[in-house]
Amino acid sequence: MDTGSGSSGWVLVCVMIFLLVVQASAVGIAELVKYGTRSAKAFCDIEQGLYVEPSPASGLDSRHLTLGAPEGWSHRYFMTSIELRRSRCIDDNIEIKSAYWKVCLSCEPHREIQNAWLWGCSTYIIVLVDDSESMNWSSGAGYDPGITYLKRPTGEVVKTSCGFDVQDFVKVGPLLYFKGEYGNSHFPAPLSSYFMGAMPRWTLAFGYLTGIVEGLDMVKVAVATTSRGIIQPFTSDMRQVEAAIDSIHPHAVSSPLAHSLFSLKAEFKDKCVQNRYVLLVTDGDELKDGDVPDDIKDFDMDSDPMDKYVEGLGSRCLDDVASYLKSMDVRVFVKGACPDETFLREVARKGGGIYSPARQDLVPECVFISQMPVIYGAEELELTNCHGVFSPKWLSTDGAMSYELEGEKPIIAKKSDTGFSGVVVDTCVDGATLYCSTSRDYLLSMDLESKALKWMIHGLGGKIRALNDTIVVGPGKDGFVYVINSDLKVLWKANCALALLTPGCVYTVNGADIEKRDMNTGEIYSLFSAGMDFSSIDYDPFYGFVIAGTSSGDFYVFDAELGLHYIINTYSDSPAQDAGVFTWRKKPYFVLATDMGLSVNTTDSLLWYHPFDGCSYTGAVVMDSRIYLGTWKRSDTCQGIDAGKSFLDILDAFTGDKLEREVLFQGMAFGPVIDLASSQVYYVNWKGDRVSKDISGLRGIHYSTLGKCLKRG
């Protein structure tokens, strides 16, 4: 074919190219017009939603609106602040309307921290209980006339709270309840050679033990008796300790105090333990005792003739064994169950301990943080613990009301005791109220304006969620989640592993079942059952998604009615921990954490996966399309939030590329604490040390313009 410049074929090609250019230009212009129209409409919508006629004297006026999180920011933690500014140029009679946006904070990220154990303050206590029959003899004291006591079928008498009125005595099956005044006349303990009085020694000992154990935290406790040895191995679960003490029946015919104490030396096997204590509870009457090595029998070198072993009777070398244990870095504390305290006080002194120790004598002082600080206004409040109890210096406890959870159909009843125990496990801020739960199942309510404790409830613990004066807390140590209102009325409870509070309803998780419940009644509206157990549940406020993760690392994405929208696989084959969402170009991106790693997924594909390489996940926040990922490499030897190392990785949200990596602290890091006013985020450790990161360069930290509108006249 002739292809000369004057040929008809060449002209046709030129015409086609020209038409394509014109078409492309038309499409581009149309898109610009479409974008401009949308922008103008958005600006108009914002203006109509915000505009309020200012006063005539005002030359400048501004109005605010809060919307969902900006694109590239975590929906859970952030929102968008829109500001419309209106001014008037008087000379030219022109009204100027401008719209601006920046990111604002919805809530601080935080995670529930159970087992806030400090290696540097680690304390193991063996409670050695004298269970000989002499513990049922008279203590020399009478029963308290106003107290109710329980005589068990096995013969022991203990203080009790029976929940019903007792005038003199009431028998309920094999259980006998009686008032102290009645017991002084009708139920006296056997008299000993030295003392009179109706109350048995065991009643004093048992009351002391239960009171001490109730207040212990940050320690591991084992229980032993003089006749049976260890009956409860070391545990931090004080319910197991209480059950072991409750199972002791003092009926043994011998009382080998020194021998039993000496044998406990071998029970302290953990080399990481810093403090090793024995708490001996006894009446001091040794019988058939003293079977210890010869070099121990007069270890204190006091030349006591009773240190010599006599066949059939034994010896009294308890003070020598205590002195020996002190030399082996084991301190011996003693609680006597009879008025003759002279010898037992000497045992405690030689053992390096204290006679009749209080709770704070057994728990190291150890001032530390187990949750991230709370920012309220311009103030930062540290949530410090001391002696295993939540005790920040800024908190006033004067006048606080004290309550107890009581009954099978629970009510919250007032109690006279105003103390509480345990370190901070979880926190939640609702307006000007800070809620904290402790490791010993106390729920505390504090007013952030006055920094005063308003009330405490014993029996409620675990994770806290609060919204408009409705509080969901749990599961605590009893395995139940409770929903209470601002009048401190229990609305309902559920035996479940997880709970989620959203506007208008509560979701509960029990194994493979998720239930949507009425917030006020607990009535089940809808139910979803999966093929495996769920290990996490989260809520996305932007899309209204309920996101539940399974023990195999799959994430189920539901609507509010538990209608299943997506199943997202992270391919990690490990339990789900956390789920968050951010938006980019109107498309949801899921940030999903399991025990093994972090992934970012769309609704239909895995974008990337970041393994934790043996670290534990501590939290992730998306800011300006960057993921701030916290992890903690636990120590291979000694455990505790003060051991190991914590890391901060900043990852590209779309590719997973590592933009920065930083070692934060020795031990676990809490955070990030997000302070938008100072354009910083920071992490804190158990000592309160902090590492800050500047975020002033992120898009959205400072106001950016959305557009302007000029109007003449």
XYZ file of C-alpha atoms in Angstrom:
713
model
C 0.000 0.000 0.000
C 1.218 3.504 -0.798
C 2.155 5.233 2.483
C 3.144 8.628 1.210
C 2.235 11.657 3.242
C -0.396 12.624 0.756
C -2.096 9.233 0.690
C -5.627 8.725 1.985
C -4.399 6.053 4.449
C -2.114 8.460 6.227
C -4.902 11.041 6.492
C -7.171 8.407 8.048
C -4.541 7.549 10.676
C -4.086 11.211 11.591
C -7.838 11.680 11.932
C -8.103 8.652 14.237
C -5.263 9.906 16.444
C -6.899 13.327 16.659
C -10.224 11.787 17.668
C -8.535 9.710 20.402
C -6.832 12.813 21.812
C -10.134 14.706 21.823
C -11.897 11.777 23.522
C -9.197 11.457 26.202
C -9.326 15.199 26.856
C -13.099 15.056 27.178
C -12.910 12.186 29.681
C -10.264 14.025 31.711
C -12.318 17.225 31.769
C -15.392 15.242 32.801
C -13.501 13.671 35.709
C -12.274 17.085 36.835
C -15.804 18.460 36.683
C -17.091 15.400 38.563
C -14.401 15.774 41.242
C -15.054 19.498 41.516
C -18.783 18.909 41.825
C -18.263 16.325 44.560
C -15.837 18.616 46.389
C -18.272 21.512 46.131
C -21.117 19.335 47.370
C -18.981 18.040 50.267
C -18.002 21.597 51.123
C -21.644 22.658 50.916
C -22.743 19.749 53.122
C -20.122 20.616 55.710
C -21.075 24.269 55.560
C -24.776 23.533 55.983
C -24.081 21.209 58.873
C -21.844 23.670 60.658
C -22.949 27.161 59.744
C -24.507 29.242 62.467
C -25.135 32.956 61.989
C -22.528 34.795 64.099
C -23.208 37.860 66.144
C -23.096 41.152 64.197
C -20.051 42.315 66.143
C -18.043 39.268 65.166
C -15.544 39.530 62.366
C -14.527 35.852 62.611
C -16.540 32.787 63.509
C -15.798 29.066 63.516
C -17.859 25.917 63.955
C -16.794 22.277 64.459
C -17.987 18.866 63.365
C -16.586 15.442 64.201
C -16.667 12.625 61.637
C -15.206 9.128 61.357
C -11.481 8.410 61.130
C -9.546 9.886 58.180
C -8.271 7.523 55.521
C -5.103 5.771 56.621
C -5.905 6.040 60.356
C -7.251 3.379 62.760
C -11.036 3.598 63.002
C -11.006 2.464 66.625
C -8.795 5.224 67.975
C -9.227 8.262 65.720
C -11.857 10.624 64.310
C -11.825 13.620 61.955
C -12.302 17.140 63.259
C -13.806 19.537 60.687
C -13.626 23.277 61.341
C -15.511 25.864 59.296
C -14.111 29.369 59.618
C -16.067 32.412 58.447
C -14.621 35.887 58.111
C -15.589 39.108 56.338
C -13.409 41.481 54.404
C -15.127 44.768 55.309
C -13.512 46.963 52.668
C -14.471 44.723 49.762
C -17.649 43.472 51.452
C -16.598 39.863 50.765
C -17.508 36.969 53.035
C -14.897 34.170 53.146
C -15.832 30.671 54.261
C -13.024 28.117 54.736
C -13.153 24.458 55.803
C -10.233 22.653 57.463
C -9.673 19.139 58.834
C -7.306 17.313 61.154
C -7.266 14.060 63.078
C -8.569 13.878 66.655
C -8.454 11.122 69.262
C -11.454 8.903 69.938
C -9.800 6.797 72.672
C -6.332 5.755 73.756
C -5.221 2.269 72.715
C -4.675 -0.134 75.598
C -4.775 -3.833 76.359
C -5.782 -5.793 79.434
C -2.636 -6.912 81.295
C -3.060 -10.034 83.392
C -0.203 -11.483 85.459
C 1.752 -8.243 85.873
C 4.607 -10.134 87.492
C 7.917 -8.414 88.284
C 11.007 -10.591 88.194
C 12.962 -8.058 90.261
C 10.382 -8.282 93.077
C 9.390 -11.932 92.679
C 8.358 -13.466 96.000
C 7.492 -17.068 96.851
C 5.713 -17.783 100.134
C 5.079 -21.178 101.695
C 2.258 -21.049 104.234
C 3.030 -23.788 106.776
C -0.040 -24.566 108.891
C 0.046 -26.485 112.153
C -2.762 -29.039 111.748
C -2.265 -30.833 115.064
C -5.234 -31.485 117.350
C -3.989 -28.908 119.854
C -5.131 -26.214 117.392
C -8.709 -27.040 118.494
C -7.915 -26.252 122.139
C -8.752 -22.992 123.867
C -6.964 -19.905 122.623
C -7.525 -18.081 125.895
C -10.005 -15.725 124.194
C -13.771 -15.805 123.911
C -15.959 -15.557 120.847
C -16.895 -12.057 119.672
C -20.540 -11.701 120.816
C -21.735 -9.966 117.641
C -20.045 -12.281 115.122
C -21.618 -15.349 113.490
C -19.527 -18.535 113.578
C -19.785 -21.834 111.743
C -19.074 -25.207 113.298
C -18.249 -27.618 110.511
C -19.064 -31.342 110.498
C -15.338 -32.023 111.027
C -15.399 -29.981 114.255
C -13.562 -26.770 113.304
C -15.102 -23.413 114.170
C -14.574 -20.473 111.787
C -15.986 -16.988 111.318
C -18.570 -16.790 108.562
C -21.065 -14.591 106.746
C -24.066 -16.861 106.305
C -26.415 -14.425 104.580
C -29.316 -14.957 107.006
C -30.165 -13.807 110.507
C -28.918 -15.914 113.435
C -30.288 -15.166 116.904
C -28.633 -17.917 118.976
C -27.912 -20.822 116.638
C -29.272 -22.290 113.401
C -28.601 -25.765 112.055
C -28.613 -26.166 108.272
C -28.050 -29.815 107.467
C -24.676 -30.783 108.959
C -23.671 -27.117 109.415
C -24.177 -25.316 112.717
C -24.269 -21.502 112.766
C -24.166 -19.676 116.098
C -23.662 -16.205 117.518
C -20.500 -15.599 119.506
C -22.398 -14.747 122.677
C -24.270 -18.049 122.484
C -21.056 -19.937 121.673
C -19.279 -18.622 124.766
C -21.855 -20.477 126.867
C -22.679 -23.517 124.757
C -19.722 -24.298 122.448
C -16.520 -23.769 124.455
C -13.254 -25.179 123.146
C -11.445 -27.825 125.241
C -9.377 -26.150 127.941
C -5.614 -26.434 127.668
C -3.170 -26.640 130.563
C -2.541 -22.939 130.441
C -5.478 -21.073 128.955
C -9.218 -20.686 129.263
C -11.709 -19.101 126.879
C -14.303 -20.529 124.512
C -12.690 -19.729 121.150
C -10.432 -22.422 119.639
C -6.957 -21.585 118.394
C -7.961 -22.741 114.914
C -10.619 -20.010 114.727
C -7.933 -17.360 115.216
C -5.524 -19.044 112.800
C -8.094 -19.563 110.048
C -9.377 -15.985 110.291
C -5.845 -14.631 110.051
C -4.957 -16.811 107.064
C -8.041 -15.971 105.029
C -7.545 -12.261 105.704
C -3.892 -12.362 104.659
C -4.486 -14.381 101.498
C -7.314 -12.065 100.425
C -4.857 -9.177 100.270
C -1.886 -10.934 98.654
C -0.840 -10.149 95.096
C 2.381 -10.086 93.079
C 3.467 -13.249 94.933
C 3.220 -17.004 94.428
C 1.990 -19.029 97.374
C 2.212 -22.706 98.311
C 0.401 -24.341 101.236
C 1.792 -27.065 103.506
C 0.725 -28.659 106.780
C 2.880 -30.147 109.520
C 1.353 -33.601 108.977
C 0.996 -33.768 105.181
C 3.692 -31.534 103.715
C 2.881 -29.581 100.533
C -0.836 -29.740 99.710
C -0.895 -26.871 97.189
C 2.119 -26.163 94.930
C 3.163 -22.588 94.183
C 0.469 -20.605 92.395
C -0.524 -16.983 91.849
C -4.220 -17.975 91.868
C -5.334 -17.124 95.395
C -8.573 -19.052 94.907
C -6.528 -22.244 94.861
C -4.666 -21.104 97.967
C -7.928 -20.331 99.767
C -9.344 -23.731 98.780
C -6.239 -25.493 100.109
C -6.457 -23.675 103.461
C -10.167 -24.437 103.625
C -9.412 -28.156 103.237
C -7.182 -28.332 106.345
C -8.622 -30.181 109.362
C -6.476 -29.912 112.534
C -6.664 -33.455 113.892
C -3.071 -34.756 113.602
C -1.675 -36.458 116.728
C 1.825 -35.027 116.297
C 3.198 -31.550 115.771
C 6.635 -31.776 114.090
C 7.117 -28.037 113.658
C 10.909 -27.949 113.327
C 11.054 -30.998 111.070
C 8.318 -29.627 108.784
C 9.969 -26.217 108.590
C 13.369 -27.744 107.788
C 11.924 -29.851 104.954
C 10.581 -26.771 103.158
C 14.063 -25.556 102.227
C 14.075 -27.893 99.227
C 10.776 -26.523 97.876
C 12.267 -23.210 96.699
C 13.551 -24.475 93.345
C 13.074 -21.461 91.059
C 16.439 -19.709 90.733
C 14.830 -16.477 89.519
C 13.004 -15.860 92.801
C 14.283 -12.827 94.689
C 12.432 -13.319 98.006
C 11.784 -16.663 99.724
C 9.443 -16.606 102.726
C 7.825 -19.136 105.043
C 4.757 -18.082 107.027
C 4.337 -20.452 109.968
C 0.910 -20.451 111.651
C 0.975 -22.453 114.878
C 0.222 -22.526 118.589
C 3.864 -23.425 119.244
C 3.140 -26.755 120.973
C 5.763 -29.105 119.515
C 5.073 -32.797 119.880
C 7.302 -35.602 118.549
C 9.447 -32.936 116.905
C 13.154 -32.340 116.411
C 14.037 -34.958 113.789
C 16.592 -32.706 112.100
C 20.347 -33.092 111.423
C 22.608 -32.752 114.466
C 24.335 -29.642 113.125
C 20.945 -27.871 113.009
C 19.726 -28.703 116.536
C 21.643 -25.842 118.145
C 22.262 -23.762 115.050
C 21.534 -20.529 116.919
C 24.154 -21.520 119.548
C 21.955 -20.530 122.482
C 22.789 -23.778 124.394
C 19.089 -24.344 125.065
C 18.783 -27.757 126.801
C 15.455 -28.290 125.037
C 17.298 -28.420 121.711
C 18.383 -31.945 122.636
C 16.218 -34.670 121.123
C 14.380 -36.927 123.601
C 12.901 -40.175 122.285
C 9.098 -40.086 122.297
C 8.898 -36.409 123.152
C 11.244 -34.856 120.628
C 12.860 -31.466 121.128
C 12.181 -27.779 120.722
C 14.612 -26.611 118.072
C 12.154 -24.629 115.963
C 14.171 -21.463 116.585
C 17.343 -23.220 115.406
C 15.726 -24.295 112.134
C 14.454 -20.744 111.598
C 17.980 -19.430 112.148
C 19.337 -21.978 109.661
C 16.788 -21.036 106.994
C 17.708 -17.389 107.416
C 21.313 -18.331 106.603
C 19.980 -19.951 103.406
C 18.163 -16.714 102.367
C 14.752 -17.966 103.479
C 12.959 -15.633 105.902
C 10.610 -17.149 108.488
C 7.490 -15.219 109.542
C 5.333 -16.482 112.401
C 1.723 -16.069 113.459
C 0.875 -17.436 116.891
C -2.536 -18.853 117.717
C -2.307 -18.553 121.513
C -1.455 -15.796 124.015
C 1.996 -17.178 124.964
C 3.977 -15.438 122.217
C 7.441 -15.303 123.790
C 8.995 -18.327 122.089
C 7.282 -17.765 118.747
C 8.411 -14.135 118.661
C 11.962 -15.392 119.149
C 11.505 -17.842 116.271
C 10.441 -15.000 113.973
C 13.360 -12.822 115.085
C 15.942 -15.552 114.519
C 14.336 -16.425 111.190
C 14.769 -12.867 109.915
C 11.014 -12.381 109.664
C 8.247 -10.644 111.593
C 5.840 -11.919 114.195
C 2.178 -11.594 113.149
C 3.034 -10.021 109.764
C 0.556 -7.845 107.910
C -0.049 -8.118 104.182
C 2.418 -5.364 103.297
C 5.147 -7.201 105.230
C 4.850 -10.157 102.849
C 4.499 -8.242 99.571
C 7.561 -6.239 98.419
C 7.107 -2.482 98.157
C 7.979 -2.375 94.421
C 6.412 0.786 92.994
C 5.572 0.012 89.361
C 3.149 0.580 86.482
C 0.987 -2.183 85.008
C -1.101 -0.025 82.642
C -0.380 2.971 80.445
C -0.991 6.478 81.865
C -4.320 8.265 81.434
C -4.381 11.705 79.815
C -7.216 13.931 80.995
C -7.162 17.483 79.722
C -3.642 18.777 80.166
C -2.823 16.269 82.915
C -1.157 12.889 82.692
C -2.071 10.477 85.496
C 0.184 7.503 86.211
C -1.538 4.348 87.451
C 1.051 3.152 89.955
C 0.980 0.117 92.230
C 2.810 -0.332 95.523
C 2.973 -3.402 97.790
C 0.845 -5.230 95.230
C -2.019 -2.701 95.483
C -3.179 0.025 93.084
C -2.168 3.184 94.951
C -1.433 6.282 92.824
C -0.372 9.327 94.818
C -2.925 11.573 93.106
C -5.949 9.487 94.172
C -8.010 10.435 97.233
C -9.950 7.537 98.787
C -11.692 9.530 101.528
C -15.439 9.026 101.553
C -15.465 6.299 98.902
C -18.376 3.858 99.060
C -17.570 0.162 99.361
C -19.699 -2.644 97.943
C -19.648 -6.423 97.596
C -21.151 -8.661 94.920
C -23.441 -11.087 96.735
C -25.812 -13.936 95.932
C -26.501 -16.341 93.079
C -28.756 -13.723 91.504
C -26.215 -11.091 92.372
C -26.855 -7.793 94.033
C -24.314 -5.121 94.890
C -24.520 -4.655 98.660
C -22.776 -2.120 100.882
C -19.985 -3.302 103.154
C -18.127 -1.619 105.983
C -14.597 -2.503 104.869
C -13.297 0.253 102.585
C -10.013 -1.336 101.522
C -9.242 -2.953 98.194
C -6.407 -5.105 96.883
C -4.679 -6.047 93.653
C -2.751 -4.245 90.926
C -4.363 -2.588 87.904
C -5.406 -5.062 85.205
C -7.543 -2.934 82.876
C -8.817 0.638 82.547
C -11.593 2.451 80.711
C -12.402 6.168 80.502
C -16.042 7.206 80.046
C -16.345 10.988 80.045
C -14.839 12.272 83.308
C -14.911 8.829 84.947
C -11.999 6.408 85.055
C -12.794 2.765 85.730
C -10.078 0.350 86.843
C -10.197 -3.357 87.580
C -7.620 -5.053 89.792
C -6.073 -8.493 89.830
C -8.073 -9.355 92.976
C -11.415 -8.589 91.321
C -12.133 -5.073 92.543
C -13.853 -2.618 90.210
C -13.014 1.006 91.027
C -14.710 4.188 89.813
C -12.738 7.451 89.980
C -13.714 11.026 89.169
C -10.991 12.542 86.993
C -11.969 16.124 87.819
C -11.601 15.769 91.593
C -9.191 12.794 91.441
C -11.312 11.019 94.032
C -12.362 7.403 94.351
C -16.169 7.322 94.148
C -16.841 3.641 94.815
C -15.359 0.148 94.763
C -17.041 -3.213 94.209
C -15.458 -6.469 95.327
C -16.249 -9.412 93.059
C -16.027 -7.695 89.665
C -12.817 -8.037 87.673
C -11.310 -8.523 84.236
C -11.715 -6.425 81.115
C -13.813 -3.227 81.339
C -15.979 -1.589 78.700
C -18.105 1.465 79.525
C -20.503 3.496 77.410
C -22.983 6.117 78.599
C -23.029 4.858 82.211
C -23.423 1.192 81.231
C -20.483 -0.910 82.389
C -19.564 -4.373 81.133
C -16.849 -6.051 83.194
C -15.379 -9.529 83.076
C -14.867 -12.306 82.962
C -13.342 -12.185 86.420
C -12.122 -15.061 88.529
C -15.627 -16.560 88.697
C -15.818 -16.799 84.886
C -18.791 -14.428 84.533
C -19.281 -11.170 82.656
C -21.490 -8.649 84.486
C -23.465 -5.719 83.091
C -24.224 -2.971 85.613
C -25.753 0.495 85.343
C -24.954 3.843 86.935
C -27.171 2.969 89.933
C -24.853 -0.012 90.613
C -27.555 -2.511 89.794
C -26.563 -5.789 88.162
C -28.659 -5.904 84.987
C -27.560 -9.409 84.013
C -24.601 -11.756 83.932
C -23.335 -14.395 81.505
C -20.850 -17.231 81.824
C -18.585 -16.493 78.868
C -14.969 -16.033 77.835
C -15.247 -12.686 76.012
C -17.636 -9.748 75.807
C -17.949 -6.705 73.568
C -19.943 -3.536 74.308
C -21.237 -1.582 71.306
C -23.849 1.190 71.020
C -27.132 -0.511 71.849
C -26.088 -4.101 72.554
C -23.543 -6.506 74.032
C -21.912 -9.458 72.269
C -20.779 -12.450 74.330
C -18.487 -15.270 73.243
C -18.533 -18.754 74.696
C -16.414 -21.282 72.832
C -17.532 -21.347 69.194
C -20.719 -19.338 69.839
C -21.251 -15.577 69.528
C -24.448 -14.093 70.914
C -25.930 -10.638 70.423
C -27.713 -9.596 73.635
C -29.941 -6.787 74.777
C -27.882 -4.342 76.811
C -30.445 -4.022 79.603
C -31.895 -7.539 79.872
C -29.305 -9.891 78.400
C -31.940 -11.360 76.072
C -30.319 -13.097 73.095
C -31.318 -11.524 69.774
C -29.128 -13.524 67.409
C -26.572 -16.331 67.516
C -23.721 -17.514 65.316
C -21.893 -20.826 65.759
C -18.545 -21.528 64.104
C -16.550 -24.706 63.717
C -13.926 -23.702 66.280
C -13.533 -21.538 69.368
C -13.225 -17.773 69.145
C -10.278 -16.150 70.950
C -10.888 -12.442 70.228
C -13.744 -10.063 69.424
C -13.533 -6.413 68.327
C -15.794 -3.692 66.957
C -15.186 -1.281 64.098
C -17.159 1.958 64.671
C -16.793 3.155 61.067
C -18.404 0.217 59.245
C -20.206 -1.269 62.247
C -18.325 -4.542 61.796
C -18.077 -7.103 64.581
C -14.792 -8.955 63.992
C -14.227 -12.245 65.813
C -10.970 -14.185 65.551
C -10.649 -17.941 66.005
C -8.074 -20.159 67.672
C -6.686 -21.028 64.215
C -6.170 -17.422 63.090
C -9.263 -16.971 60.922
C -11.274 -13.758 61.347
C -15.049 -13.644 60.873
C -16.478 -10.258 59.884
C -20.143 -9.752 60.823
C -22.685 -6.986 60.613
C -24.513 -5.843 63.751
C -27.052 -8.695 63.463
C -24.262 -11.316 63.211
C -24.825 -11.708 59.503
C -21.548 -13.085 58.144
C -19.934 -10.867 55.493
C -16.393 -12.228 55.166
C -14.043 -14.895 56.480
C -10.449 -13.668 56.359
C -7.576 -16.145 56.642
C -4.225 -14.945 57.981
C -2.550 -18.335 57.318
C -0.768 -18.100 60.681
C -2.481 -21.136 62.264
C -2.324 -19.530 65.721
C -4.937 -17.954 68.029
C -6.298 -14.549 67.057
C -5.497 -11.666 69.396
C -6.658 -8.373 67.922
C -8.374 -6.839 64.890
C -8.500 -3.279 63.605
C -9.624 -1.540 60.416
C -8.531 1.483 58.427
C -9.873 2.837 55.140
C -8.039 3.750 51.977
C -9.851 5.035 48.894
C -13.156 3.978 50.441
C -11.970 0.388 50.831
C -11.572 -1.358 54.218
C -8.185 -2.787 55.178
C -7.999 -5.213 58.105
C -5.015 -5.199 60.481
C -5.096 -8.634 62.121
C -2.873 -9.903 64.934
C -2.420 -13.513 66.038
C 0.021 -15.102 68.458
C 2.500 -15.608 65.611
C 2.327 -12.447 63.519
C 0.542 -9.433 62.033
C -1.129 -9.264 58.626
C -2.982 -6.706 56.544
C -5.846 -8.075 54.476
C -8.523 -6.769 52.184
C -11.876 -8.522 52.106
C -10.595 -10.963 49.473
C -6.809 -11.226 49.767
C -3.773 -11.181 52.052
C -1.548 -8.180 51.280
C 1.364 -9.087 53.553
C 2.329 -10.938 56.724
C 4.854 -9.882 59.377
C 6.029 -12.691 61.726
C 6.747 -11.872 65.361
C 9.774 -14.204 65.503
C 9.185 -15.372 69.049
C 7.946 -12.024 70.372
C 4.565 -11.339 71.976
C 2.137 -8.834 70.488
C 1.487 -5.751 72.642
C -0.496 -3.537 70.255
C -0.778 -1.919 66.821
C -2.033 1.509 65.723
C -2.371 2.795 62.143
C -1.475 6.459 61.648
C -1.189 8.023 58.200
C -0.863 4.598 56.538
C 1.942 3.586 58.897
C 1.504 0.784 61.408
C 3.121 1.363 64.799
C 3.602 -2.223 66.013
C 4.681 -3.037 69.577
C 6.171 -6.432 70.469
C 7.888 -7.916 73.508
C 10.607 -10.564 73.495
C 10.182 -12.377 76.790
C 13.179 -13.575 78.759
C 14.146 -17.222 78.253
C 15.030 -17.573 81.939
C 13.307 -15.262 84.410
C 9.731 -14.175 83.695
C 8.204 -10.768 84.412
C 7.175 -7.534 82.735
C 10.574 -6.141 83.792
C 12.471 -8.877 81.883
C 13.184 -9.325 78.176
C 13.086 -6.516 75.592
C 10.337 -4.530 73.880
C 10.443 -3.283 70.295
C 8.697 -0.725 68.099
C 8.401 -1.494 64.384
C 6.965 1.116 62.023
C 5.633 -0.656 58.926
C 4.196 0.540 55.634
C 0.505 -0.356 55.885
C 0.231 -1.459 52.238
C 3.503 -3.323 51.677
C 4.643 -4.361 55.157
C 8.063 -2.811 54.505
C 9.902 -1.994 57.721
C 10.385 1.778 57.830
C 11.908 1.884 61.332
C 12.813 -0.531 64.133
C 13.734 0.531 67.651
C 14.450 -1.203 70.943
C 12.236 0.554 73.475
C 13.061 -0.870 76.914
C 14.230 -3.783 78.935
C 10.922 -5.422 79.805
C 7.442 -4.860 78.420
C 6.341 -1.514 76.936
C 2.856 -0.066 77.458
C 1.383 2.103 74.763
C 1.454 4.000 72.611
C 0.086 6.919 74.593
C -1.112 9.301 71.879
C -0.698 13.009 72.626
C -1.918 14.849 69.534
C -1.620 18.233 71.247
C 2.160 17.844 71.393
C 2.356 15.824 68.144
C 3.939 12.870 69.912
C 3.296 9.283 70.842
C 5.231 7.640 73.627
C 5.701 4.293 75.303
C 6.279 3.650 79.005
C 7.672 0.706 80.947
C 7.011 -0.643 84.436
C 9.284 2.016 86.003
C 7.605 4.913 84.201
C 10.512 5.473 81.803
C 9.374 6.659 78.399
C 10.424 6.740 74.758
C 8.754 9.368 72.564
C 8.243 9.474 68.794
C 7.566 12.700 66.925
C 4.510 12.456 64.637
C 4.282 16.114 63.626
C 5.051 15.186 60.013
C 2.075 12.862 59.642
C -0.746 14.031 57.412
C -3.661 15.051 59.611
C -1.756 16.115 62.720
C -2.156 19.778 61.779
C -5.139 21.443 60.126
C -5.273 21.075 56.330
C -7.608 23.005 54.055
C -10.672 21.466 52.435
C -11.496 24.553 50.380
C -12.745 28.148 50.434
C -15.891 29.909 49.333
C -15.996 33.639 48.539
C -19.281 35.552 48.596
C -19.678 39.229 47.774
C -22.302 41.369 49.448
